[in-house]
């Protein structure tokens, strides 16, 4: 299903954008201006560029997470806490119907956790030392359930596909804008002038910022699903308790980069760019799910 979704998503982009350009007559308009831009080839190239980076990032997600966060992977539990954590993850993984993830701990005083990996049966679930020290057993169990739900829901793959779609659109339209400015405004007749590269880069930045709002909206939607999954695996009151514990220490530092999308405790400068919904909204959603 994931492979089908990957192929179908890319095909849909190519078809929809081709239809839009043909219906609006944009291809003819560009040709009339002497803009020798092969839109079909550009669409294919944009899809390759957009998806390749996202897929490679997903494939490297466990390795990069371990390096970026300094994750200690528990291979042989060294103490009671590590044994308990392994047991909780194993039990919830069985309940969720996924393979046993790698379990790790990263050293930070902030209460946080994340899940990442290429597939449901090859994931990594990691919790911070701050989470283990500042939350009780029920709250940690709920946080683990939240992360296991991310894995079981296929959120890592889904987010990678969505980011690839966004990348495709951003690169495609930024390139078209660069060509138009270079050919029409600056009258470049052969090859590419400096205006193309400058405009294309600027357009990628602007379009990328706008597109990230869509990705973050989907990330926030997915968080509610993971909270519901955590409530199902550990208990609704435990999940609410964990979110309230996070709320008490909400000054915790965000996870870096893409790991924020797979974490438990996120934030941002404004709601449109937040990877996680406000904690009060998440708590309210669980309370209203009776």
XYZ file of C-alpha atoms in Angstrom:
290
model
C 0.000 0.000 0.000
C 2.850 2.393 0.809
C 4.498 1.680 -2.567
C 1.179 2.164 -4.346
C 0.638 5.458 -2.518
C 4.132 6.604 -3.469
C 3.597 5.848 -7.181
C 0.026 7.167 -7.256
C 0.995 10.413 -5.558
C 3.744 11.132 -8.058
C 1.509 10.218 -11.002
C -1.272 12.436 -9.668
C 1.069 15.420 -9.464
C 2.202 14.990 -13.049
C -1.346 14.585 -14.342
C -2.920 17.439 -12.364
C -0.217 19.994 -13.145
C -0.193 18.981 -16.829
C -3.966 19.428 -16.994
C -3.773 22.840 -15.308
C -1.153 24.074 -17.744
C -3.066 22.751 -20.766
C -6.485 24.041 -19.650
C -5.132 27.490 -18.829
C -3.080 27.557 -21.996
C 0.070 28.310 -20.042
C 2.243 26.117 -22.255
C 1.206 28.085 -25.346
C 1.695 31.365 -23.510
C 5.221 30.403 -22.527
C 6.045 29.260 -26.067
C 4.719 32.537 -27.453
C 7.181 34.411 -25.243
C 10.037 32.305 -26.563
C 10.423 30.403 -23.322
C 11.774 27.049 -24.475
C 10.754 25.180 -21.351
C 9.794 21.517 -21.694
C 7.106 21.298 -19.032
C 6.689 17.523 -19.204
C 10.408 16.985 -18.717
C 10.418 19.570 -15.939
C 7.564 17.781 -14.173
C 9.418 14.477 -14.254
C 12.652 16.101 -13.100
C 10.833 17.952 -10.296
C 9.226 14.728 -9.084
C 12.570 12.936 -9.101
C 14.286 15.766 -7.237
C 11.393 16.277 -4.826
C 10.939 12.619 -3.927
C 14.585 11.561 -3.929
C 15.593 13.867 -1.102
C 12.585 12.857 0.970
C 13.111 9.119 0.451
C 16.834 9.325 1.207
C 16.057 11.305 4.344
C 13.577 8.625 5.436
C 16.053 5.829 4.707
C 18.694 7.566 6.828
C 16.285 8.629 9.570
C 17.338 6.138 12.239
C 21.036 6.668 11.636
C 20.765 10.452 11.570
C 18.534 10.494 14.664
C 21.031 8.443 16.625
C 23.871 10.741 15.596
C 21.990 14.027 16.022
C 20.541 13.196 19.427
C 23.340 10.980 20.757
C 20.908 8.105 21.260
C 22.106 5.182 23.373
C 20.390 2.087 21.961
C 19.511 -0.479 24.609
C 20.798 -3.832 23.367
C 21.188 -5.502 26.746
C 19.350 -3.725 29.601
C 21.825 -2.570 32.243
C 19.345 -1.657 34.965
C 15.733 -1.960 36.039
C 14.644 1.216 34.222
C 16.026 0.001 30.902
C 14.421 -3.433 31.359
C 11.073 -1.822 32.191
C 11.303 0.455 29.151
C 12.095 -2.477 26.855
C 9.152 -4.437 28.284
C 6.737 -1.521 27.781
C 7.805 -1.021 24.158
C 7.625 -4.757 23.437
C 4.132 -5.077 24.905
C 2.763 -2.056 23.080
C 4.406 -3.085 19.804
C 2.609 -6.444 20.046
C -0.676 -4.660 20.779
C -0.178 -2.377 17.784
C 0.785 -5.254 15.496
C 4.248 -3.979 14.542
C 7.752 -5.382 14.788
C 9.786 -4.666 17.888
C 11.425 -1.244 17.437
C 14.904 -0.398 18.602
C 14.669 1.347 21.965
C 16.990 4.170 22.925
C 17.626 6.927 25.448
C 19.105 10.346 24.718
C 20.594 12.616 27.343
C 18.755 15.903 27.805
C 16.968 17.395 30.827
C 13.918 18.201 28.674
C 10.981 15.792 28.658
C 10.803 14.550 25.093
C 10.596 11.458 22.917
C 10.441 10.598 19.245
C 9.948 7.748 16.806
C 11.515 7.371 13.390
C 12.478 4.740 10.854
C 11.981 3.511 7.314
C 9.033 1.216 8.062
C 6.666 -0.013 10.753
C 8.828 -3.053 11.415
C 12.172 -1.235 11.441
C 11.669 1.747 13.710
C 13.427 3.486 16.563
C 11.634 4.747 19.672
C 13.743 6.970 21.909
C 12.986 8.814 25.126
C 14.983 11.488 26.931
C 16.566 11.151 30.341
C 14.490 14.176 31.334
C 11.315 12.294 30.450
C 12.322 9.313 32.595
C 13.299 11.544 35.527
C 10.377 13.978 35.445
C 7.429 11.720 34.639
C 5.963 8.836 36.586
C 5.661 5.319 35.163
C 2.087 5.797 33.872
C 3.004 9.011 32.064
C 6.088 7.479 30.451
C 3.998 4.498 29.367
C 1.549 6.871 27.668
C 4.352 8.745 25.901
C 5.729 5.435 24.623
C 2.215 4.564 23.418
C 2.083 7.863 21.544
C 5.358 7.042 19.777
C 4.350 3.447 19.043
C 1.161 4.842 17.480
C 3.255 7.061 15.201
C 5.025 3.920 14.011
C 1.861 1.826 13.684
C 0.095 4.604 11.761
C 2.957 4.755 9.256
C 3.478 8.429 10.028
C 7.155 8.458 9.083
C 6.424 7.182 5.575
C 3.348 9.390 5.168
C 5.215 12.529 6.187
C 8.107 11.664 3.876
C 5.694 11.228 0.959
C 3.944 14.478 1.726
C 7.239 16.328 1.986
C 8.233 14.839 -1.353
C 5.007 16.098 -2.933
C 5.633 19.560 -1.521
C 9.223 19.511 -2.753
C 8.015 18.591 -6.237
C 5.579 21.491 -6.465
C 8.071 23.958 -5.013
C 10.847 23.030 -7.433
C 8.515 22.935 -10.442
C 6.915 26.332 -9.938
C 10.161 27.972 -8.798
C 11.797 26.822 -12.039
C 8.906 28.137 -14.143
C 9.100 31.493 -12.357
C 12.857 31.612 -12.895
C 12.464 30.939 -16.613
C 9.763 33.576 -17.027
C 11.787 36.278 -15.281
C 14.973 35.356 -17.125
C 13.416 35.188 -20.596
C 10.634 37.795 -20.444
C 12.013 40.410 -18.051
C 15.751 40.169 -18.689
C 15.448 38.963 -22.331
C 18.015 36.171 -22.030
C 17.973 34.312 -25.356
C 20.425 31.468 -24.868
C 21.112 29.376 -21.809
C 20.437 30.801 -18.379
C 21.321 34.261 -17.150
C 22.051 35.232 -13.526
C 18.406 36.300 -13.136
C 17.247 32.695 -13.576
C 19.387 31.317 -10.759
C 18.659 34.202 -8.389
C 14.917 34.167 -9.062
C 14.625 30.382 -8.920
C 16.423 30.257 -5.571
C 14.345 33.093 -4.127
C 11.129 31.470 -5.380
C 12.109 28.141 -3.804
C 12.619 29.852 -0.457
C 9.298 31.728 -0.577
C 7.281 28.791 -1.922
C 8.995 26.438 0.510
C 7.960 28.598 3.461
C 4.363 28.726 2.237
C 4.297 24.983 1.534
C 5.679 24.177 4.984
C 2.441 25.497 6.482
C 0.598 22.650 4.749
C 3.092 20.081 6.003
C 2.843 21.422 9.545
C -0.951 21.376 9.388
C -0.831 17.705 8.493
C 1.696 17.086 11.259
C -0.660 18.668 13.812
C -3.556 16.544 12.522
C -1.391 13.444 12.863
C -0.530 14.326 16.474
C -4.165 14.020 17.509
C -4.217 10.538 15.958
C -1.055 9.547 17.840
C -2.535 10.849 21.100
C -5.642 8.726 20.507
C -3.431 5.745 19.762
C -1.436 6.331 22.926
C -4.679 6.499 24.906
C -5.771 3.202 23.375
C -2.479 1.470 24.220
C -1.836 2.905 27.686
C -5.173 4.337 28.810
C -6.860 7.673 28.222
C -6.177 9.070 31.686
C -2.508 8.143 31.439
C -2.244 9.951 28.102
C -3.955 13.029 29.506
C -1.641 12.876 32.513
C 1.412 12.741 30.258
C 0.257 15.773 28.282
C -0.412 17.682 31.493
C 3.082 16.807 32.701
C 4.448 18.217 29.444
C 2.313 21.290 29.951
C 3.880 21.876 33.366
C 7.340 21.870 31.801
C 6.414 23.405 28.468
C 9.627 25.416 28.188
C 11.341 22.242 26.978
C 13.561 22.677 23.922
C 12.193 21.400 20.619
C 13.686 18.438 18.825
C 15.889 19.495 15.910
C 14.770 19.443 12.286
C 12.512 16.688 11.037
C 12.616 14.848 14.386
C 10.179 17.451 15.724
C 7.486 15.984 13.485
C 7.876 12.583 15.162
C 8.256 13.790 18.750
C 5.930 14.185 21.705
C 6.693 17.777 22.668
C 6.802 20.306 19.812
C 6.286 23.997 19.270
C 7.016 26.993 17.074
C 6.874 30.752 16.709
C 3.300 30.680 15.423
C 0.554 28.111 15.126
C 0.808 27.900 11.332
C 4.379 26.677 11.598
C 3.984 24.442 14.657
C 4.559 20.715 14.145
C 2.383 19.974 17.207
C -0.987 21.416 18.296
C -1.095 23.363 21.573
C -1.103 20.965 24.514
C -4.415 22.311 25.803
C -6.066 21.380 22.486
C -4.633 17.886 22.639
C -5.865 17.403 26.188
C -9.309 18.719 25.276
C -9.520 16.335 22.309
C -8.844 13.352 24.574
C -11.302 14.563 27.206
C -14.022 14.929 24.552
C -13.398 11.466 23.102
C -15.436 9.642 25.724
